[in-house]
Amino acid sequence: MARAEKETGRIEAFSDGVFAIAMTLLVLDLKVPRPSELPPAGGLSAALLAQWPTFLAYLNSFATILVMWVNHHVLFGHIKRTDQVFLFLNGLLLLFVTFVPYPTALLAAYFERPEAPLAAALYAATFVVIAVAYNLLWWHASAGHRLLDRHVDPAWVRGITRQYWLGPPLYALAFVLAFISVPASAGLCFLLALFFCFTGVLPELLARHRRRHQRGEEGWG
């Protein structure tokens, strides 16, 4: 058991590094306006305001990757074993996570141009495949409690499964919306990050805190 937990710890540590790199790459698209490029009217403030699509796309993607990372951390609190299939599925998830900065930059660059629907569609499609990858990873780990802690609550497992099933169709809706309204598509992606945060991440973290607090009280008793 100790060896198995060490292996899952290595996977989580590697994954944390990949998530951190993907989040850091997002900021590289934020450019400092050069003095020679400042518009005659408005100066620096006008140049910064003109970059609002870039800042918006950055915030949207950072929030989404953050929620993904916390969800990943929550899952590894219950995944205690690993196998080769799980390693490759986790790698597949990370492949798409590291791709997020590209459609983010694309959306920011074309947000106010006629090509915006295609950029927004690629942005939403990226999250569709990430949601599918999350489902595959979780399905492999949880099927028959294959890789889970023996004491994990079956009701919690079913709840996570139902929650993850919502990801692909909801992000697919954002994909379709991209061809109708680019702001609505990008806005839905941001709302989905908040949804998965408040329905999955925060309740689990609060429950984990309560369990630790209860164990502490029992220890003092």
C-alpha atoms as an extended CHARMM CRD file, in Angstrom:
* protein
*
       221  EXT
         1         1  MET       CA              0.0000000000        0.0000000000        0.0000000000  PROA      1               0.0000000000
         2         2  ALA       CA              2.8000000000        2.4260000000        0.8480000000  PROA      2               0.0000000000
         3         3  ARG       CA              4.4140000000        1.8010000000       -2.5440000000  PROA      3               0.0000000000
         4         4  ALA       CA              1.0990000000        2.3300000000       -4.3420000000  PROA      4               0.0000000000
         5         5  GLU       CA              0.4890000000        5.6240000000       -2.5230000000  PROA      5               0.0000000000
         6         6  LYS       CA              4.0220000000        6.7230000000       -3.3900000000  PROA      6               0.0000000000
         7         7  GLU       CA              3.2700000000        6.0750000000       -7.0680000000  PROA      7               0.0000000000
         8         8  THR       CA              0.0370000000        8.0930000000       -6.9830000000  PROA      8               0.0000000000
         9         9  GLY       CA              1.9480000000       10.8540000000       -5.1950000000  PROA      9               0.0000000000
        10        10  ARG       CA              4.4650000000       10.9620000000       -8.0450000000  PROA      10              0.0000000000
        11        11  ILE       CA              1.6600000000       11.1820000000      -10.6130000000  PROA      11              0.0000000000
        12        12  GLU       CA             -0.0350000000       14.0020000000       -8.7380000000  PROA      12              0.0000000000
        13        13  ALA       CA              3.2290000000       15.9170000000       -8.3210000000  PROA      13              0.0000000000
        14        14  PHE       CA              3.9820000000       15.5980000000      -12.0440000000  PROA      14              0.0000000000
        15        15  SER       CA              0.4370000000       16.6640000000      -12.9090000000  PROA      15              0.0000000000
        16        16  ASP       CA              0.6720000000       19.6660000000      -10.5610000000  PROA      16              0.0000000000
        17        17  GLY       CA              3.7330000000       20.8200000000      -12.4600000000  PROA      17              0.0000000000
        18        18  VAL       CA              1.9720000000       20.5330000000      -15.8170000000  PROA      18              0.0000000000
        19        19  PHE       CA             -1.0710000000       22.4350000000      -14.5350000000  PROA      19              0.0000000000
        20        20  ALA       CA              1.2220000000       25.1490000000      -13.1670000000  PROA      20              0.0000000000
        21        21  ILE       CA              3.0350000000       25.5010000000      -16.4990000000  PROA      21              0.0000000000
        22        22  ALA       CA             -0.2490000000       25.7320000000      -18.4310000000  PROA      22              0.0000000000
        23        23  MET       CA             -1.5270000000       28.4370000000      -16.0770000000  PROA      23              0.0000000000
        24        24  THR       CA              1.7590000000       30.3520000000      -16.3370000000  PROA      24              0.0000000000
        25        25  LEU       CA              1.7720000000       30.2280000000      -20.1500000000  PROA      25              0.0000000000
        26        26  LEU       CA             -1.5640000000       32.0490000000      -20.2010000000  PROA      26              0.0000000000
        27        27  VAL       CA              0.0190000000       35.2700000000      -18.9740000000  PROA      27              0.0000000000
        28        28  LEU       CA              2.5590000000       35.3760000000      -21.8080000000  PROA      28              0.0000000000
        29        29  ASP       CA             -0.1050000000       36.7060000000      -24.1580000000  PROA      29              0.0000000000
        30        30  LEU       CA             -0.4490000000       39.8620000000      -22.0410000000  PROA      30              0.0000000000
        31        31  LYS       CA              1.7810000000       42.4130000000      -23.7480000000  PROA      31              0.0000000000
        32        32  VAL       CA              3.1340000000       45.6310000000      -22.2670000000  PROA      32              0.0000000000
        33        33  PRO       CA              2.3220000000       48.4890000000      -24.6910000000  PROA      33              0.0000000000
        34        34  ARG       CA              5.4760000000       50.1510000000      -26.0270000000  PROA      34              0.0000000000
        35        35  PRO       CA              5.6210000000       53.9550000000      -25.6550000000  PROA      35              0.0000000000
        36        36  SER       CA              6.0480000000       54.2840000000      -29.4240000000  PROA      36              0.0000000000
        37        37  GLU       CA              2.8270000000       52.3140000000      -29.9960000000  PROA      37              0.0000000000
        38        38  LEU       CA              0.5840000000       54.3570000000      -27.7170000000  PROA      38              0.0000000000
        39        39  PRO       CA             -2.4010000000       55.9460000000      -29.4820000000  PROA      39              0.0000000000
        40        40  PRO       CA             -2.4280000000       59.7720000000      -29.6280000000  PROA      40              0.0000000000
        41        41  ALA       CA             -5.7660000000       59.8730000000      -27.8320000000  PROA      41              0.0000000000
        42        42  GLY       CA             -5.8440000000       58.2140000000      -24.4420000000  PROA      42              0.0000000000
        43        43  GLY       CA             -2.2360000000       57.1040000000      -24.2770000000  PROA      43              0.0000000000
        44        44  LEU       CA             -1.4600000000       54.1740000000      -22.0020000000  PROA      44              0.0000000000
        45        45  SER       CA             -4.9670000000       53.8710000000      -20.5700000000  PROA      45              0.0000000000
        46        46  ALA       CA             -6.4400000000       53.5450000000      -24.0660000000  PROA      46              0.0000000000
        47        47  ALA       CA             -3.8200000000       50.9460000000      -25.0230000000  PROA      47              0.0000000000
        48        48  LEU       CA             -4.5990000000       48.8820000000      -21.9290000000  PROA      48              0.0000000000
        49        49  LEU       CA             -8.3480000000       49.1120000000      -22.4890000000  PROA      49              0.0000000000
        50        50  ALA       CA             -7.8440000000       47.9180000000      -26.0540000000  PROA      50              0.0000000000
        51        51  GLN       CA             -6.4200000000       44.6870000000      -24.6090000000  PROA      51              0.0000000000
        52        52  TRP       CA             -9.6300000000       43.8380000000      -22.7420000000  PROA      52              0.0000000000
        53        53  PRO       CA            -10.2790000000       40.6610000000      -24.8120000000  PROA      53              0.0000000000
        54        54  THR       CA             -6.8450000000       39.3560000000      -23.8330000000  PROA      54              0.0000000000
        55        55  PHE       CA             -7.4170000000       40.0430000000      -20.1370000000  PROA      55              0.0000000000
        56        56  LEU       CA            -10.8910000000       38.4940000000      -20.3250000000  PROA      56              0.0000000000
        57        57  ALA       CA             -9.6500000000       35.3450000000      -22.0620000000  PROA      57              0.0000000000
        58        58  TYR       CA             -6.7950000000       35.0790000000      -19.5530000000  PROA      58              0.0000000000
        59        59  LEU       CA             -9.1730000000       35.3000000000      -16.5860000000  PROA      59              0.0000000000
        60        60  ASN       CA            -11.5730000000       32.8050000000      -18.1360000000  PROA      60              0.0000000000
        61        61  SER       CA             -8.9060000000       30.2000000000      -18.8730000000  PROA      61              0.0000000000
        62        62  PHE       CA             -7.0320000000       30.6930000000      -15.5990000000  PROA      62              0.0000000000
        63        63  ALA       CA            -10.2380000000       30.1520000000      -13.6000000000  PROA      63              0.0000000000
        64        64  THR       CA            -11.1080000000       27.0470000000      -15.6270000000  PROA      64              0.0000000000
        65        65  ILE       CA             -7.6640000000       25.4560000000      -15.2980000000  PROA      65              0.0000000000
        66        66  LEU       CA             -7.6380000000       26.3070000000      -11.5820000000  PROA      66              0.0000000000
        67        67  VAL       CA            -10.9200000000       24.4620000000      -11.0440000000  PROA      67              0.0000000000
        68        68  MET       CA             -9.6070000000       21.5380000000      -13.1010000000  PROA      68              0.0000000000
        69        69  TRP       CA             -6.4620000000       21.3790000000      -10.9750000000  PROA      69              0.0000000000
        70        70  VAL       CA             -8.4120000000       21.4510000000       -7.7010000000  PROA      70              0.0000000000
        71        71  ASN       CA            -10.7480000000       18.7390000000       -9.0180000000  PROA      71              0.0000000000
        72        72  HSD       CA             -7.6970000000       16.6880000000       -9.9600000000  PROA      72              0.0000000000
        73        73  HSD       CA             -6.3310000000       17.1550000000       -6.4320000000  PROA      73              0.0000000000
        74        74  VAL       CA             -9.6540000000       16.1040000000       -4.9010000000  PROA      74              0.0000000000
        75        75  LEU       CA             -9.7330000000       12.9240000000       -6.9860000000  PROA      75              0.0000000000
        76        76  PHE       CA             -6.2300000000       11.9660000000       -5.9150000000  PROA      76              0.0000000000
        77        77  GLY       CA             -7.3600000000       12.2240000000       -2.3190000000  PROA      77              0.0000000000
        78        78  HSD       CA             -9.4070000000        9.0840000000       -3.0160000000  PROA      78              0.0000000000
        79        79  ILE       CA             -7.3040000000        7.3550000000       -5.6900000000  PROA      79              0.0000000000
        80        80  LYS       CA             -4.8240000000        5.1180000000       -3.8590000000  PROA      80              0.0000000000
        81        81  ARG       CA             -3.5440000000        2.8230000000       -6.6140000000  PROA      81              0.0000000000
        82        82  THR       CA             -2.4890000000        3.1660000000      -10.2260000000  PROA      82              0.0000000000
        83        83  ASP       CA             -1.8810000000        1.1330000000      -13.3760000000  PROA      83              0.0000000000
        84        84  GLN       CA             -0.5180000000        1.7460000000      -16.8640000000  PROA      84              0.0000000000
        85        85  VAL       CA             -3.8930000000        2.6170000000      -18.3870000000  PROA      85              0.0000000000
        86        86  PHE       CA             -4.4490000000        5.2330000000      -15.6950000000  PROA      86              0.0000000000
        87        87  LEU       CA             -1.0170000000        6.7390000000      -16.4050000000  PROA      87              0.0000000000
        88        88  PHE       CA             -1.8110000000        7.1540000000      -20.1010000000  PROA      88              0.0000000000
        89        89  LEU       CA             -5.2930000000        8.5350000000      -19.4130000000  PROA      89              0.0000000000
        90        90  ASN       CA             -3.8170000000       11.0640000000      -17.0090000000  PROA      90              0.0000000000
        91        91  GLY       CA             -1.2690000000       11.9630000000      -19.6910000000  PROA      91              0.0000000000
        92        92  LEU       CA             -4.0920000000       12.4070000000      -22.2090000000  PROA      92              0.0000000000
        93        93  LEU       CA             -5.7950000000       14.8420000000      -19.8410000000  PROA      93              0.0000000000
        94        94  LEU       CA             -2.5830000000       16.8100000000      -19.3830000000  PROA      94              0.0000000000
        95        95  LEU       CA             -2.0500000000       16.9180000000      -23.1620000000  PROA      95              0.0000000000
        96        96  PHE       CA             -5.2540000000       18.8960000000      -23.5960000000  PROA      96              0.0000000000
        97        97  VAL       CA             -4.6580000000       21.0480000000      -20.5010000000  PROA      97              0.0000000000
        98        98  THR       CA             -1.3300000000       22.2400000000      -21.9090000000  PROA      98              0.0000000000
        99        99  PHE       CA             -3.1250000000       23.1000000000      -25.1750000000  PROA      99              0.0000000000
       100       100  VAL       CA             -5.4620000000       25.6060000000      -23.4600000000  PROA      100             0.0000000000
       101       101  PRO       CA             -3.1140000000       28.6490000000      -23.8390000000  PROA      101             0.0000000000
       102       102  TYR       CA             -3.3080000000       28.3620000000      -27.6450000000  PROA      102             0.0000000000
       103       103  PRO       CA             -7.1070000000       28.7020000000      -28.0970000000  PROA      103             0.0000000000
       104       104  THR       CA             -7.0380000000       31.3050000000      -25.3150000000  PROA      104             0.0000000000
       105       105  ALA       CA             -4.6310000000       33.4590000000      -27.3330000000  PROA      105             0.0000000000
       106       106  LEU       CA             -6.6340000000       32.7870000000      -30.4890000000  PROA      106             0.0000000000
       107       107  LEU       CA             -9.8930000000       33.8680000000      -28.8690000000  PROA      107             0.0000000000
       108       108  ALA       CA             -8.2800000000       37.0350000000      -27.5010000000  PROA      108             0.0000000000
       109       109  ALA       CA             -6.7930000000       37.9580000000      -30.8870000000  PROA      109             0.0000000000
       110       110  TYR       CA            -10.0060000000       37.4260000000      -32.8900000000  PROA      110             0.0000000000
       111       111  PHE       CA            -12.6880000000       38.3080000000      -30.3290000000  PROA      111             0.0000000000
       112       112  GLU       CA            -13.6790000000       41.5190000000      -32.1860000000  PROA      112             0.0000000000
       113       113  ARG       CA            -13.0530000000       40.2210000000      -35.7130000000  PROA      113             0.0000000000
       114       114  PRO       CA            -15.2930000000       38.3520000000      -38.1700000000  PROA      114             0.0000000000
       115       115  GLU       CA            -13.3720000000       35.1300000000      -37.4840000000  PROA      115             0.0000000000
       116       116  ALA       CA            -14.3720000000       35.2170000000      -33.8010000000  PROA      116             0.0000000000
       117       117  PRO       CA            -16.9500000000       32.3610000000      -34.0270000000  PROA      117             0.0000000000
       118       118  LEU       CA            -14.3190000000       29.8900000000      -35.2260000000  PROA      118             0.0000000000
       119       119  ALA       CA            -11.8640000000       30.9970000000      -32.5030000000  PROA      119             0.0000000000
       120       120  ALA       CA            -14.5710000000       30.6790000000      -29.8310000000  PROA      120             0.0000000000
       121       121  ALA       CA            -15.5880000000       27.2680000000      -31.1950000000  PROA      121             0.0000000000
       122       122  LEU       CA            -12.0250000000       25.9690000000      -30.9230000000  PROA      122             0.0000000000
       123       123  TYR       CA            -11.8390000000       27.4140000000      -27.3970000000  PROA      123             0.0000000000
       124       124  ALA       CA            -15.0280000000       25.5990000000      -26.3180000000  PROA      124             0.0000000000
       125       125  ALA       CA            -14.0470000000       22.4210000000      -28.1820000000  PROA      125             0.0000000000
       126       126  THR       CA            -10.8330000000       22.2720000000      -26.1550000000  PROA      126             0.0000000000
       127       127  PHE       CA            -12.8640000000       22.0970000000      -22.9630000000  PROA      127             0.0000000000
       128       128  VAL       CA            -15.1650000000       19.4820000000      -24.4940000000  PROA      128             0.0000000000
       129       129  VAL       CA            -12.2470000000       17.1150000000      -25.0290000000  PROA      129             0.0000000000
       130       130  ILE       CA            -10.8360000000       17.9330000000      -21.5730000000  PROA      130             0.0000000000
       131       131  ALA       CA            -14.2110000000       17.0490000000      -20.0420000000  PROA      131             0.0000000000
       132       132  VAL       CA            -14.2180000000       13.7650000000      -21.9960000000  PROA      132             0.0000000000
       133       133  ALA       CA            -10.6620000000       13.0410000000      -20.8050000000  PROA      133             0.0000000000
       134       134  TYR       CA            -11.7230000000       13.7010000000      -17.2070000000  PROA      134             0.0000000000
       135       135  ASN       CA            -14.6130000000       11.2600000000      -17.5970000000  PROA      135             0.0000000000
       136       136  LEU       CA            -12.3220000000        8.5800000000      -19.0320000000  PROA      136             0.0000000000
       137       137  LEU       CA             -9.8160000000        9.0600000000      -16.2040000000  PROA      137             0.0000000000
       138       138  TRP       CA            -12.4990000000        8.9090000000      -13.5300000000  PROA      138             0.0000000000
       139       139  TRP       CA            -14.3310000000        6.0000000000      -15.1470000000  PROA      139             0.0000000000
       140       140  HSD       CA            -11.1610000000        3.9010000000      -15.2270000000  PROA      140             0.0000000000
       141       141  ALA       CA            -10.2900000000        4.7210000000      -11.6070000000  PROA      141             0.0000000000
       142       142  SER       CA            -13.7880000000        4.2870000000      -10.1780000000  PROA      142             0.0000000000
       143       143  ALA       CA            -15.2080000000        1.3220000000      -12.1440000000  PROA      143             0.0000000000
       144       144  GLY       CA            -15.5730000000       -1.4180000000       -9.5510000000  PROA      144             0.0000000000
       145       145  HSD       CA            -13.5350000000        0.8390000000       -7.2100000000  PROA      145             0.0000000000
       146       146  ARG       CA            -10.5500000000       -0.3330000000       -9.2650000000  PROA      146             0.0000000000
       147       147  LEU       CA             -8.0770000000        2.3040000000       -8.0360000000  PROA      147             0.0000000000
       148       148  LEU       CA             -9.9950000000        3.9440000000       -5.1920000000  PROA      148             0.0000000000
       149       149  ASP       CA             -9.5180000000        3.8510000000       -1.4550000000  PROA      149             0.0000000000
       150       150  ARG       CA            -11.3670000000        0.8250000000       -0.0660000000  PROA      150             0.0000000000
       151       151  HSD       CA            -13.2160000000        3.0580000000        2.3990000000  PROA      151             0.0000000000
       152       152  VAL       CA            -14.4520000000        5.6480000000       -0.0960000000  PROA      152             0.0000000000
       153       153  ASP       CA            -18.1600000000        6.4440000000        0.1640000000  PROA      153             0.0000000000
       154       154  PRO       CA            -20.0690000000        4.8680000000       -2.7830000000  PROA      154             0.0000000000
       155       155  ALA       CA            -22.5130000000        7.7870000000       -2.7140000000  PROA      155             0.0000000000
       156       156  TRP       CA            -19.6090000000       10.1940000000       -3.2170000000  PROA      156             0.0000000000
       157       157  VAL       CA            -18.3800000000        8.1360000000       -6.1710000000  PROA      157             0.0000000000
       158       158  ARG       CA            -21.8330000000        8.2300000000       -7.7900000000  PROA      158             0.0000000000
       159       159  GLY       CA            -22.0580000000       11.9830000000       -7.1940000000  PROA      159             0.0000000000
       160       160  ILE       CA            -18.7060000000       12.6580000000       -8.8710000000  PROA      160             0.0000000000
       161       161  THR       CA            -19.7130000000       10.4310000000      -11.7980000000  PROA      161             0.0000000000
       162       162  ARG       CA            -22.9860000000       12.3300000000      -12.3160000000  PROA      162             0.0000000000
       163       163  GLN       CA            -21.1910000000       15.6670000000      -12.0650000000  PROA      163             0.0000000000
       164       164  TYR       CA            -18.5410000000       14.7130000000      -14.6350000000  PROA      164             0.0000000000
       165       165  TRP       CA            -21.1870000000       13.4670000000      -17.0630000000  PROA      165             0.0000000000
       166       166  LEU       CA            -22.4870000000       17.0360000000      -17.2650000000  PROA      166             0.0000000000
       167       167  GLY       CA            -19.1720000000       18.3870000000      -18.5400000000  PROA      167             0.0000000000
       168       168  PRO       CA            -19.1070000000       17.1850000000      -22.1880000000  PROA      168             0.0000000000
       169       169  PRO       CA            -22.7050000000       18.1810000000      -23.1350000000  PROA      169             0.0000000000
       170       170  LEU       CA            -22.5060000000       21.5730000000      -21.3900000000  PROA      170             0.0000000000
       171       171  TYR       CA            -19.2150000000       22.4710000000      -23.0470000000  PROA      171             0.0000000000
       172       172  ALA       CA            -20.6570000000       21.1600000000      -26.3310000000  PROA      172             0.0000000000
       173       173  LEU       CA            -23.4420000000       23.7190000000      -25.8240000000  PROA      173             0.0000000000
       174       174  ALA       CA            -20.7640000000       26.4190000000      -25.5290000000  PROA      174             0.0000000000
       175       175  PHE       CA            -19.3000000000       25.1000000000      -28.7970000000  PROA      175             0.0000000000
       176       176  VAL       CA            -22.6430000000       25.4990000000      -30.5820000000  PROA      176             0.0000000000
       177       177  LEU       CA            -23.1690000000       28.9400000000      -29.0280000000  PROA      177             0.0000000000
       178       178  ALA       CA            -19.8610000000       30.0920000000      -30.5200000000  PROA      178             0.0000000000
       179       179  PHE       CA            -21.5410000000       30.2660000000      -33.9470000000  PROA      179             0.0000000000
       180       180  ILE       CA            -24.4810000000       32.2400000000      -32.5240000000  PROA      180             0.0000000000
       181       181  SER       CA            -22.9000000000       34.5480000000      -29.9430000000  PROA      181             0.0000000000
       182       182  VAL       CA            -19.2050000000       34.6130000000      -29.1140000000  PROA      182             0.0000000000
       183       183  PRO       CA            -19.6940000000       36.4590000000      -25.7750000000  PROA      183             0.0000000000
       184       184  ALA       CA            -22.3790000000       33.9360000000      -24.7440000000  PROA      184             0.0000000000
       185       185  SER       CA            -20.0870000000       31.0140000000      -25.5730000000  PROA      185             0.0000000000
       186       186  ALA       CA            -17.1250000000       32.4410000000      -23.6380000000  PROA      186             0.0000000000
       187       187  GLY       CA            -19.4330000000       33.4470000000      -20.7960000000  PROA      187             0.0000000000
       188       188  LEU       CA            -20.8630000000       29.9300000000      -20.5490000000  PROA      188             0.0000000000
       189       189  CYS       CA            -17.3280000000       28.4960000000      -20.2950000000  PROA      189             0.0000000000
       190       190  PHE       CA            -16.6620000000       30.8240000000      -17.3660000000  PROA      190             0.0000000000
       191       191  LEU       CA            -19.9800000000       29.9660000000      -15.7090000000  PROA      191             0.0000000000
       192       192  LEU       CA            -19.1920000000       26.2600000000      -16.0450000000  PROA      192             0.0000000000
       193       193  ALA       CA            -15.9160000000       26.8080000000      -14.1880000000  PROA      193             0.0000000000
       194       194  LEU       CA            -17.9150000000       28.4090000000      -11.3600000000  PROA      194             0.0000000000
       195       195  PHE       CA            -20.4980000000       25.6070000000      -11.5210000000  PROA      195             0.0000000000
       196       196  PHE       CA            -17.9320000000       22.8280000000      -11.1390000000  PROA      196             0.0000000000
       197       197  CYS       CA            -16.2570000000       24.8100000000       -8.3780000000  PROA      197             0.0000000000
       198       198  PHE       CA            -19.3780000000       25.2660000000       -6.2540000000  PROA      198             0.0000000000
       199       199  THR       CA            -20.9330000000       21.8590000000       -6.9540000000  PROA      199             0.0000000000
       200       200  GLY       CA            -17.8460000000       19.6860000000       -6.6620000000  PROA      200             0.0000000000
       201       201  VAL       CA            -14.6750000000       21.3490000000       -5.4460000000  PROA      201             0.0000000000
       202       202  LEU       CA            -15.8190000000       23.4690000000       -2.5150000000  PROA      202             0.0000000000
       203       203  PRO       CA            -18.2210000000       20.9040000000       -0.9580000000  PROA      203             0.0000000000
       204       204  GLU       CA            -15.5010000000       18.2410000000       -1.0680000000  PROA      204             0.0000000000
       205       205  LEU       CA            -12.8540000000       20.5400000000        0.4360000000  PROA      205             0.0000000000
       206       206  LEU       CA            -15.2330000000       21.6320000000        3.1970000000  PROA      206             0.0000000000
       207       207  ALA       CA            -16.1620000000       18.0160000000        3.9360000000  PROA      207             0.0000000000
       208       208  ARG       CA            -12.4820000000       17.0820000000        4.0950000000  PROA      208             0.0000000000
       209       209  HSD       CA            -11.8590000000       19.9610000000        6.5050000000  PROA      209             0.0000000000
       210       210  ARG       CA            -14.7390000000       18.8220000000        8.7360000000  PROA      210             0.0000000000
       211       211  ARG       CA            -13.3940000000       15.2590000000        8.7920000000  PROA      211             0.0000000000
       212       212  ARG       CA             -9.9450000000       16.4720000000        9.8130000000  PROA      212             0.0000000000
       213       213  HSD       CA            -11.4670000000       18.7030000000       12.4950000000  PROA      213             0.0000000000
       214       214  GLN       CA            -13.5200000000       15.8160000000       13.8710000000  PROA      214             0.0000000000
       215       215  ARG       CA            -10.4850000000       13.5410000000       13.9650000000  PROA      215             0.0000000000
       216       216  GLY       CA             -8.6000000000       16.2790000000       15.8100000000  PROA      216             0.0000000000
       217       217  GLU       CA            -11.3350000000       16.5820000000       18.4150000000  PROA      217             0.0000000000
       218       218  GLU       CA            -11.4350000000       12.8100000000       18.8630000000  PROA      218             0.0000000000
       219       219  GLY       CA             -7.6680000000       12.7870000000       19.3220000000  PROA      219             0.0000000000
       220       220  TRP       CA             -7.8940000000       15.4000000000       22.0490000000  PROA      220             0.0000000000
       221       221  GLY       CA            -10.6640000000       13.4480000000       23.6970000000  PROA      221             0.0000000000
